[in-house]
Tab-separated table of C-alpha atoms in Angstrom:
chain	number	residue	atom	x	y	z
K	1	MET	CA	-77.752	-18.830	-47.186
K	2	ASN	CA	-77.518	-17.740	-43.545
K	3	ASP	CA	-74.563	-15.771	-42.274
K	4	MET	CA	-71.797	-17.524	-40.375
K	5	THR	CA	-71.436	-16.112	-36.847
K	6	CYS	CA	-68.024	-15.578	-35.280
K	7	ILE	CA	-68.229	-14.582	-31.618
K	8	ILE	CA	-65.284	-13.159	-29.718
K	9	ILE	CA	-65.616	-13.002	-25.951
K	10	GLY	CA	-63.393	-10.264	-24.571
K	11	GLY	CA	-62.501	-6.880	-26.026
K	12	GLY	CA	-59.020	-6.569	-24.571
K	13	HIS	CA	-55.781	-6.612	-26.530
K	14	ALA	CA	-56.165	-10.263	-27.557
K	15	GLY	CA	-59.823	-9.924	-28.511
K	16	LEU	CA	-59.345	-6.829	-30.637
K	17	GLY	CA	-56.278	-8.319	-32.283
K	18	VAL	CA	-57.953	-11.565	-33.266
K	19	LEU	CA	-61.072	-9.739	-34.487
K	20	LYS	CA	-58.899	-7.725	-36.848
K	21	ALA	CA	-56.888	-10.789	-37.918
K	22	ILE	CA	-59.856	-13.045	-38.698
K	23	LYS	CA	-61.712	-10.251	-40.459
K	24	GLU	CA	-58.719	-9.433	-42.670
K	25	THR	CA	-57.764	-13.054	-43.360
K	26	THR	CA	-61.263	-14.190	-44.311
K	27	ARG	CA	-62.273	-10.842	-45.851
K	28	GLY	CA	-65.593	-11.374	-44.120
K	29	MET	CA	-66.505	-14.480	-46.120
K	30	ALA	CA	-66.198	-18.240	-45.580
K	31	LYS	CA	-67.560	-21.065	-47.738
K	32	GLY	CA	-69.641	-18.563	-49.685
K	33	ARG	CA	-71.243	-17.231	-46.507
K	34	ARG	CA	-70.851	-13.773	-45.042
K	35	ILE	CA	-69.276	-13.760	-41.592
K	36	ARG	CA	-71.079	-11.839	-38.911
K	37	PHE	CA	-68.655	-10.795	-36.166
K	38	VAL	CA	-69.955	-10.257	-32.622
K	39	LEU	CA	-67.654	-8.938	-29.880
K	40	PHE	CA	-68.772	-9.393	-26.262
K	41	ASP	CA	-67.342	-7.372	-23.382
K	42	LYS	CA	-68.767	-6.215	-20.068
K	43	GLN	CA	-67.209	-2.759	-20.418
K	44	PRO	CA	-68.688	0.113	-22.502
K	45	GLY	CA	-65.437	0.235	-24.478
K	46	HIS	CA	-61.946	-1.186	-24.805
K	47	VAL	CA	-60.046	-0.742	-21.524
K	48	ARG	CA	-56.341	-0.072	-22.052
K	49	LYS	CA	-55.474	-2.294	-19.124
K	50	VAL	CA	-51.701	-1.903	-19.389
K	51	MET	CA	-52.186	1.823	-18.725
K	52	MET	CA	-54.319	1.468	-15.587
K	53	PHE	CA	-51.891	3.628	-13.593
K	54	ARG	CA	-52.610	6.662	-15.799
K	55	PRO	CA	-56.094	7.421	-14.393
K	56	ALA	CA	-54.723	6.703	-10.889
K	57	ALA	CA	-52.107	9.411	-11.351
K	58	SER	CA	-53.495	11.936	-13.829
K	59	GLY	CA	-57.158	11.086	-14.310
K	60	GLU	CA	-56.543	10.214	-17.977
K	61	GLU	CA	-59.350	8.370	-19.731
K	62	ILE	CA	-58.226	4.902	-20.837
K	63	ILE	CA	-61.525	3.497	-22.144
K	64	VAL	CA	-61.829	3.697	-25.932
K	65	PRO	CA	-65.489	3.582	-27.109
K	66	TRP	CA	-66.401	0.582	-29.238
K	67	THR	CA	-67.443	3.006	-31.989
K	68	HIS	CA	-63.740	3.640	-32.599
K	69	TYR	CA	-63.440	0.043	-33.816
K	70	SER	CA	-66.751	-0.135	-35.666
K	71	SER	CA	-66.738	-1.452	-39.200
K	72	GLU	CA	-69.054	-3.305	-41.531
K	73	GLY	CA	-70.026	-6.749	-40.301
K	74	VAL	CA	-68.988	-6.135	-36.669
K	75	GLU	CA	-71.427	-5.881	-33.757
K	76	PHE	CA	-70.552	-4.978	-30.173
K	77	VAL	CA	-72.554	-6.372	-27.272
K	78	GLN	CA	-72.032	-5.069	-23.755
K	79	GLY	CA	-72.576	-8.114	-21.614
K	80	THR	CA	-70.948	-10.952	-19.717
K	81	ALA	CA	-70.663	-14.442	-21.178
K	82	THR	CA	-71.601	-16.937	-18.470
K	83	SER	CA	-71.245	-20.318	-20.180
K	84	VAL	CA	-70.303	-22.037	-23.414
K	85	GLU	CA	-72.581	-24.827	-24.600
K	86	SER	CA	-70.231	-26.492	-27.062
K	87	VAL	CA	-72.626	-29.261	-28.130
K	88	GLU	CA	-75.358	-26.781	-29.103
K	89	LYS	CA	-72.704	-24.272	-30.278
K	90	ARG	CA	-74.136	-21.363	-28.336
K	91	ILE	CA	-73.207	-19.169	-25.412
K	92	ARG	CA	-75.266	-17.898	-22.539
K	93	TYR	CA	-74.734	-14.304	-21.507
K	94	THR	CA	-76.121	-11.528	-19.332
K	95	ASP	CA	-76.572	-8.163	-21.024
K	96	ALA	CA	-75.876	-4.727	-19.542
K	97	GLN	CA	-79.432	-4.557	-18.163
K	98	GLY	CA	-79.083	-7.891	-16.378
K	99	ASN	CA	-81.207	-9.879	-18.832
K	100	GLU	CA	-80.130	-13.424	-19.667
K	101	ALA	CA	-79.926	-14.510	-23.289
K	102	ARG	CA	-78.340	-17.022	-25.670
K	103	ILE	CA	-76.686	-16.688	-29.046
K	104	ARG	CA	-75.471	-19.363	-31.473
K	105	TYR	CA	-72.030	-19.376	-32.998
K	106	ASP	CA	-70.171	-21.111	-35.791
K	107	LEU	CA	-66.792	-19.894	-34.569
K	108	LEU	CA	-65.981	-18.822	-31.027
K	109	VAL	CA	-62.845	-17.217	-29.625
K	110	VAL	CA	-62.501	-16.965	-25.845
K	111	ALA	CA	-60.188	-14.074	-25.022
K	112	VAL	CA	-61.366	-12.886	-21.603
K	113	GLY	CA	-57.797	-12.253	-20.454
K	114	SER	CA	-56.700	-11.856	-16.871
K	115	ILE	CA	-57.461	-9.736	-13.828
K	116	VAL	CA	-55.164	-8.114	-11.302
K	117	ARG	CA	-54.595	-10.302	-8.277
K	118	ARG	CA	-56.380	-8.884	-5.220
K	119	PRO	CA	-55.041	-9.024	-1.675
K	120	ASP	CA	-57.220	-10.469	1.054
K	121	PRO	CA	-59.834	-7.962	2.282
K	122	ASP	CA	-58.165	-7.699	5.699
K	123	GLN	CA	-54.881	-6.600	4.101
K	124	GLY	CA	-56.223	-3.095	3.482
K	125	GLY	CA	-55.122	-0.673	0.784
K	126	ILE	CA	-56.489	-0.487	-2.768
K	127	ALA	CA	-55.592	-2.898	-5.554
K	128	LEU	CA	-55.128	-1.290	-8.977
K	129	THR	CA	-57.640	-3.582	-10.654
K	130	ASP	CA	-59.874	-1.500	-12.917
K	131	PRO	CA	-60.732	2.077	-13.914
K	132	GLN	CA	-62.925	2.591	-10.849
K	133	ALA	CA	-60.153	1.461	-8.498
K	134	ALA	CA	-57.769	3.793	-10.342
K	135	ALA	CA	-60.183	6.690	-9.842
K	136	ASP	CA	-60.479	5.806	-6.138
K	137	ILE	CA	-56.692	5.818	-5.781
K	138	ARG	CA	-56.418	9.244	-7.376
K	139	GLU	CA	-59.165	10.682	-5.203
K	140	ARG	CA	-57.531	9.248	-2.061
K	141	TRP	CA	-54.033	10.652	-2.586
K	142	ARG	CA	-55.330	14.026	-3.737
K	143	ALA	CA	-57.602	14.241	-0.682
K	144	ASN	CA	-54.608	13.359	1.504
K	145	LEU	CA	-52.556	16.191	-0.023
K	146	ARG	CA	-55.371	18.681	0.534
K	147	LYS	CA	-55.576	17.553	4.131
K	148	ALA	CA	-51.794	17.785	4.478
K	149	SER	CA	-51.869	21.421	3.349
K	150	GLY	CA	-53.715	22.302	6.547
K	151	GLU	CA	-51.909	19.845	8.856
K	152	THR	CA	-49.664	21.424	11.519
K	153	ASN	CA	-48.127	18.186	12.785
K	154	PRO	CA	-45.088	17.556	10.522
K	155	GLU	CA	-45.126	13.777	11.067
K	156	GLU	CA	-48.803	13.481	10.178
K	157	ARG	CA	-48.292	15.755	7.181
K	158	LYS	CA	-45.456	13.520	6.007
K	159	ARG	CA	-47.624	10.404	6.426
K	160	LEU	CA	-50.434	11.913	4.373
K	161	MET	CA	-47.965	12.637	1.582
K	162	THR	CA	-46.587	9.077	1.477
K	163	ILE	CA	-47.687	6.180	-0.735
K	164	ALA	CA	-46.491	2.584	-0.688
K	165	VAL	CA	-46.782	0.593	-3.932
K	166	ALA	CA	-46.728	-3.122	-3.136
K	167	GLY	CA	-45.333	-5.169	-6.010
K	168	ALA	CA	-42.378	-4.259	-8.233
K	169	GLY	CA	-43.261	-5.824	-11.553
K	170	ILE	CA	-43.616	-3.566	-14.586
K	171	SER	CA	-47.063	-2.425	-13.423
K	172	GLY	CA	-45.744	-1.508	-9.975
K	173	ILE	CA	-42.734	0.296	-11.407
K	174	GLU	CA	-44.834	2.342	-13.820
K	175	THR	CA	-47.459	3.068	-11.161
K	176	SER	CA	-44.927	4.270	-8.594
K	177	ALA	CA	-43.201	6.595	-11.072
K	178	GLU	CA	-46.437	8.142	-12.324
K	179	LEU	CA	-47.782	8.628	-8.794
K	180	ALA	CA	-44.545	10.229	-7.585
K	181	LEU	CA	-44.524	12.739	-10.442
K	182	ALA	CA	-48.245	13.511	-10.097
K	183	MET	CA	-47.933	14.015	-6.327
K	184	ARG	CA	-45.032	16.420	-6.760
K	185	LYS	CA	-47.022	18.452	-9.243
K	186	GLU	CA	-50.084	18.568	-6.990
K	187	ALA	CA	-48.000	19.381	-3.909
K	188	ALA	CA	-46.475	22.364	-5.702
K	189	THR	CA	-49.927	23.800	-6.492
K	190	LEU	CA	-50.908	23.434	-2.826
K	191	GLY	CA	-47.756	25.107	-1.557
K	192	LEU	CA	-46.466	21.932	0.085
K	193	SER	CA	-42.813	20.985	0.327
K	194	LEU	CA	-41.896	18.569	-2.463
K	195	SER	CA	-39.413	16.895	-0.132
K	196	ASP	CA	-42.331	15.680	2.008
K	197	THR	CA	-43.817	13.616	-0.823
K	198	SER	CA	-42.674	9.998	-0.708
K	199	VAL	CA	-43.445	6.958	-2.841
K	200	TYR	CA	-42.005	3.616	-1.724
K	201	LEU	CA	-41.856	0.720	-4.166
K	202	LEU	CA	-41.846	-2.559	-2.246
K	203	ASN	CA	-39.840	-5.207	-4.077
K	204	ALA	CA	-39.842	-8.815	-2.872
K	205	GLN	CA	-36.665	-9.544	-4.888
K	206	GLU	CA	-33.047	-8.587	-4.213
K	207	ARG	CA	-33.064	-6.136	-7.113
K	208	LEU	CA	-35.265	-4.717	-9.829
K	209	PHE	CA	-35.554	-6.181	-13.289
K	210	THR	CA	-34.406	-9.750	-12.664
K	211	GLY	CA	-35.114	-10.544	-16.334
K	212	GLY	CA	-32.095	-8.484	-17.384
K	213	PRO	CA	-28.539	-7.751	-16.236
K	214	GLU	CA	-27.781	-6.254	-12.849
K	215	LYS	CA	-26.508	-3.014	-14.380
K	216	ALA	CA	-29.863	-2.500	-16.084
K	217	GLY	CA	-31.611	-2.973	-12.745
K	218	ARG	CA	-29.325	-0.378	-11.157
K	219	LYS	CA	-30.006	2.103	-13.972
K	220	LEU	CA	-33.738	1.554	-13.655
K	221	GLU	CA	-33.586	2.171	-9.907
K	222	GLN	CA	-31.578	5.345	-10.483
K	223	THR	CA	-34.171	6.580	-12.976
K	224	LEU	CA	-36.957	5.830	-10.501
K	225	SER	CA	-35.098	7.763	-7.815
K	226	GLU	CA	-35.010	10.777	-10.129
K	227	CYS	CA	-38.804	10.509	-10.364
K	228	GLY	CA	-39.086	10.507	-6.569
K	229	VAL	CA	-39.432	6.769	-5.927
K	230	THR	CA	-37.547	4.930	-3.202
K	231	VAL	CA	-37.190	1.190	-3.823
K	232	LEU	CA	-37.124	-1.120	-0.797
K	233	HIS	CA	-35.747	-4.538	-1.753
K	234	ASN	CA	-36.428	-7.902	-0.092
K	235	ARG	CA	-39.631	-6.539	1.362
K	236	LYS	CA	-43.230	-7.508	0.821
K	237	ALA	CA	-46.238	-5.703	2.212
K	238	LYS	CA	-48.178	-7.924	4.584
K	239	ARG	CA	-51.039	-5.536	5.347
K	240	GLU	CA	-52.049	-1.903	5.665
K	241	GLU	CA	-54.064	-0.863	8.679
K	242	ALA	CA	-54.810	2.598	10.068
K	243	GLY	CA	-52.134	4.231	7.936
K	244	VAL	CA	-49.391	1.730	8.749
K	245	VAL	CA	-47.980	-0.824	6.293
K	246	THR	CA	-46.403	-3.846	7.974
K	247	LEU	CA	-43.540	-5.333	5.972
K	248	SER	CA	-42.303	-8.910	5.752
K	249	ASN	CA	-39.064	-8.052	7.583
K	250	GLY	CA	-40.958	-6.615	10.547
K	251	ASP	CA	-40.510	-2.945	9.628
K	252	CYS	CA	-43.434	-0.560	9.354
K	253	LEU	CA	-44.153	2.366	7.045
K	254	ASP	CA	-46.468	5.242	7.906
K	255	VAL	CA	-48.486	5.925	4.744
K	256	GLY	CA	-51.507	7.794	3.552
K	257	LEU	CA	-52.226	5.082	0.989
K	258	CYS	CA	-51.100	1.579	0.010
K	259	VAL	CA	-51.557	0.533	-3.631
K	260	TRP	CA	-51.346	-3.168	-4.516
K	261	THR	CA	-49.893	-4.230	-7.882
K	262	ILE	CA	-49.220	-7.902	-7.232
K	263	GLY	CA	-49.552	-9.571	-10.603
K	264	LEU	CA	-52.191	-11.187	-12.781
K	265	ILE	CA	-54.363	-14.290	-12.633
K	266	PRO	CA	-56.527	-15.802	-15.406
K	267	ASN	CA	-60.028	-14.351	-15.462
K	268	PRO	CA	-62.038	-16.226	-12.763
K	269	ALA	CA	-65.119	-16.035	-15.013
K	270	LEU	CA	-63.614	-18.953	-16.958
K	271	ARG	CA	-64.382	-21.357	-14.118
K	272	GLY	CA	-68.102	-21.137	-14.804
K	273	MET	CA	-67.992	-21.360	-18.592
K	274	GLY	CA	-67.754	-25.131	-18.884
K	275	LEU	CA	-64.424	-25.175	-20.720
K	276	PRO	CA	-61.490	-27.481	-19.871
K	277	LEU	CA	-59.068	-25.622	-17.596
K	278	THR	CA	-55.667	-26.091	-16.014
K	279	PRO	CA	-55.503	-26.137	-12.190
K	280	GLU	CA	-54.418	-22.480	-12.434
K	281	GLY	CA	-57.588	-21.595	-14.352
K	282	GLN	CA	-56.340	-21.231	-17.932
K	283	VAL	CA	-58.138	-22.771	-20.911
K	284	LEU	CA	-56.548	-25.937	-22.270
K	285	VAL	CA	-55.786	-25.571	-25.976
K	286	ASP	CA	-53.753	-27.445	-28.573
K	287	GLU	CA	-50.914	-26.094	-30.686
K	288	CYS	CA	-53.463	-24.322	-32.915
K	289	TYR	CA	-55.329	-22.667	-30.018
K	290	ARG	CA	-58.297	-25.054	-30.403
K	291	VAL	CA	-60.130	-25.775	-27.155
K	292	GLN	CA	-60.129	-29.449	-26.279
K	293	GLY	CA	-63.429	-31.207	-27.010
K	294	SER	CA	-65.116	-28.074	-28.376
K	295	PRO	CA	-65.219	-27.930	-32.212
K	296	GLY	CA	-65.051	-24.395	-33.575
K	297	VAL	CA	-63.884	-22.943	-30.252
K	298	TYR	CA	-60.479	-21.283	-29.816
K	299	SER	CA	-58.795	-19.420	-26.975
K	300	ILE	CA	-55.805	-17.063	-26.820
K	301	GLY	CA	-54.267	-14.432	-24.571
K	302	ASP	CA	-53.807	-14.430	-20.813
K	303	CYS	CA	-56.755	-16.792	-20.296
K	304	ALA	CA	-55.218	-19.671	-22.299
K	305	ARG	CA	-52.270	-21.926	-21.542
K	306	ILE	CA	-50.326	-21.826	-24.780
K	307	ILE	CA	-47.244	-24.013	-25.191
K	308	ASP	CA	-44.709	-24.233	-27.991
K	309	PRO	CA	-44.962	-27.937	-29.004
K	310	LYS	CA	-41.291	-28.042	-30.012
K	311	THR	CA	-39.681	-26.339	-27.027
K	312	GLY	CA	-42.286	-26.800	-24.300
K	313	LYS	CA	-42.051	-23.080	-23.573
K	314	VAL	CA	-45.207	-21.512	-22.118
K	315	ASP	CA	-46.236	-18.105	-23.444
K	316	GLN	CA	-46.230	-15.321	-20.881
K	317	MET	CA	-49.208	-13.141	-20.023
K	318	THR	CA	-48.264	-10.055	-22.061
K	319	CYS	CA	-50.157	-7.984	-24.625
K	320	PHE	CA	-47.316	-8.451	-27.120
K	321	GLU	CA	-47.601	-12.235	-27.081
K	322	ALA	CA	-51.401	-11.998	-27.189
K	323	GLY	CA	-51.076	-9.863	-30.315
K	324	MET	CA	-48.857	-12.446	-32.002
K	325	GLN	CA	-51.314	-15.192	-31.072
K	326	GLY	CA	-54.201	-13.192	-32.528
K	327	ASN	CA	-52.397	-12.720	-35.841
K	328	ARG	CA	-51.659	-16.437	-36.059
K	329	LEU	CA	-55.205	-17.418	-35.114
K	330	GLY	CA	-56.543	-15.496	-38.102
K	331	LYS	CA	-54.539	-17.836	-40.342
K	332	ILE	CA	-55.500	-20.895	-38.306
K	333	VAL	CA	-59.216	-20.146	-38.593
K	334	MET	CA	-58.939	-19.695	-42.366
K	335	ALA	CA	-57.036	-22.977	-42.688
K	336	ASP	CA	-59.598	-24.824	-40.577
K	337	LEU	CA	-62.472	-23.415	-42.628
K	338	GLU	CA	-60.780	-24.545	-45.831
K	339	GLY	CA	-59.905	-27.965	-44.433
K	340	ARG	CA	-56.134	-27.665	-44.839
K	341	PRO	CA	-53.282	-27.930	-42.282
K	342	ALA	CA	-53.146	-24.934	-39.968
K	343	PRO	CA	-50.028	-23.158	-38.707
K	344	ILE	CA	-49.012	-24.177	-35.202
K	345	HIS	CA	-47.972	-22.033	-32.291
K	346	LYS	CA	-44.362	-20.996	-32.103
K	347	ALA	CA	-42.926	-19.175	-29.109
K	348	LEU	CA	-41.288	-15.851	-29.738
K	349	LYS	CA	-37.531	-16.061	-30.011
K	350	ASN	CA	-35.546	-14.003	-27.544
K	351	ASN	CA	-38.685	-12.492	-26.056
K	352	MET	CA	-36.749	-11.790	-22.855
K	353	ASP	CA	-34.140	-9.753	-24.728
K	354	ALA	CA	-36.030	-6.456	-24.638
K	355	PHE	CA	-38.002	-4.608	-21.988
K	356	ASN	CA	-39.656	-1.211	-22.227
K	357	ILE	CA	-41.044	0.621	-19.201
K	358	GLY	CA	-42.896	3.949	-19.072
K	359	LEU	CA	-41.950	6.264	-16.210
K	360	GLY	CA	-44.169	9.281	-16.795
K	361	GLU	CA	-44.494	11.833	-19.576
K	362	ASN	CA	-41.306	11.870	-21.671
K	363	ARG	CA	-39.606	9.486	-19.258
K	364	GLY	CA	-38.949	5.854	-19.994
K	365	PHE	CA	-36.537	2.953	-19.707
K	366	LEU	CA	-35.643	0.633	-22.567
K	367	TRP	CA	-33.250	-2.298	-22.322
K	368	ALA	CA	-32.333	-4.569	-25.214
K	369	ARG	CA	-29.663	-7.196	-25.800
K	370	LYS	CA	-28.257	-7.724	-29.286
K	371	TRP	CA	-25.028	-9.333	-30.499
K	372	GLY	CA	-24.194	-10.093	-26.862
K	373	LEU	CA	-24.285	-6.378	-25.985
K	374	ASP	CA	-26.650	-4.593	-23.577
K	375	PHE	CA	-28.287	-1.378	-24.755
K	376	ILE	CA	-30.002	0.912	-22.253
K	377	ILE	CA	-31.995	3.954	-23.350
K	378	THR	CA	-33.759	6.318	-20.966
K	379	GLY	CA	-35.710	9.527	-21.355
K	380	LYS	CA	-37.936	10.755	-24.175
K	381	LEU	CA	-36.925	8.176	-26.789
K	382	ALA	CA	-37.719	5.272	-24.452
K	383	TRP	CA	-41.037	6.936	-23.600
K	384	LYS	CA	-41.969	7.270	-27.270
K	385	ALA	CA	-41.149	3.599	-27.834
K	386	LYS	CA	-43.397	2.617	-24.936
K	387	LYS	CA	-46.245	4.795	-26.195
K	388	LEU	CA	-46.003	3.111	-29.590
K	389	VAL	CA	-46.361	-0.273	-27.876
K	390	TRP	CA	-49.443	0.885	-25.946
K	391	ASP	CA	-51.073	2.308	-29.073
K	392	TYR	CA	-50.247	-0.775	-31.135
K	393	ALA	CA	-51.775	-3.073	-28.502
K	394	SER	CA	-55.045	-1.094	-28.579
K	395	LEU	CA	-55.095	-0.801	-32.387
K	396	LEU	CA	-54.806	2.982	-32.179
K	397	ARG	CA	-52.365	3.274	-35.054
């Protein structure tokens, strides 16, 4: 009897998680047939997207080769899925060499995730979107510091040693802290004054960390200040041009570089795949992650709109929630294959009651609420907790 083919499109946190879950739940067999797993991704390895700021600051490699996840019955294909033909149960894709091909599936999981929102081209700066953009950011600020070491004009030297990070979500916070620490270290090796290095975090809100209490936001801002980051509240970057960032309140900042970290949007590649989507571009699924009108097709992670049927709560675009969805989908797939009722989606309880933020090596911020009390931990312990989360999301432990 022929093998059953399970294709997973997307090798991010959701894709890896569901691959592991389905493989473990089914033990590689279904209805007496061996399951052949095929993972599609356009990258040469798993990109640890939540750590994109690390190569921008330190040059750290955040792509894990697919061989790290290799196991019996799993194939990795570097390519881009272009469409899903649900009637024929096959996908079209373009391989790494640009050749077009098709492959049939019995089970299909769409987990192409999200991408970082890009500013308009005329807004200048560099958006922290992918490993190449991160490498460009690092090269730019390091080149600016080298230039500053020979600059005699103190104002121009100060400008070259200044970065604005536009967007104060978790990504912006972590990026600003890592850049500030890396710039200080580089400035010291070049004999530059550390006091001339400046990183501004532009926050459109009245304070940081609106998902928690005000005192936690104040503590987070204090910790950022210790890293060398100045937070400017109620300010959005409108554009960067010729070394000047224009802010929403009319002020201007002289900078050597503007880095955009302005949130996520569902992967635009979904719009050409032929799947039912929300107006925002997420895949429409039921309470068991099944794609409407497409038998055998499921979708989870940032690219799917997943709603708790009891509470109406929509899952957020986080790797933690994607991991929980992947674990549940393994059980759903097994139930569907066996023709019995499948577990339904259930939103995480109290998922806003804990936040963990990395702020550079051995620096972190952890807030949790339990029994009506707020707990705030900073320093090495918070950093270790964050590192565990990163490693867990990438199946590195």
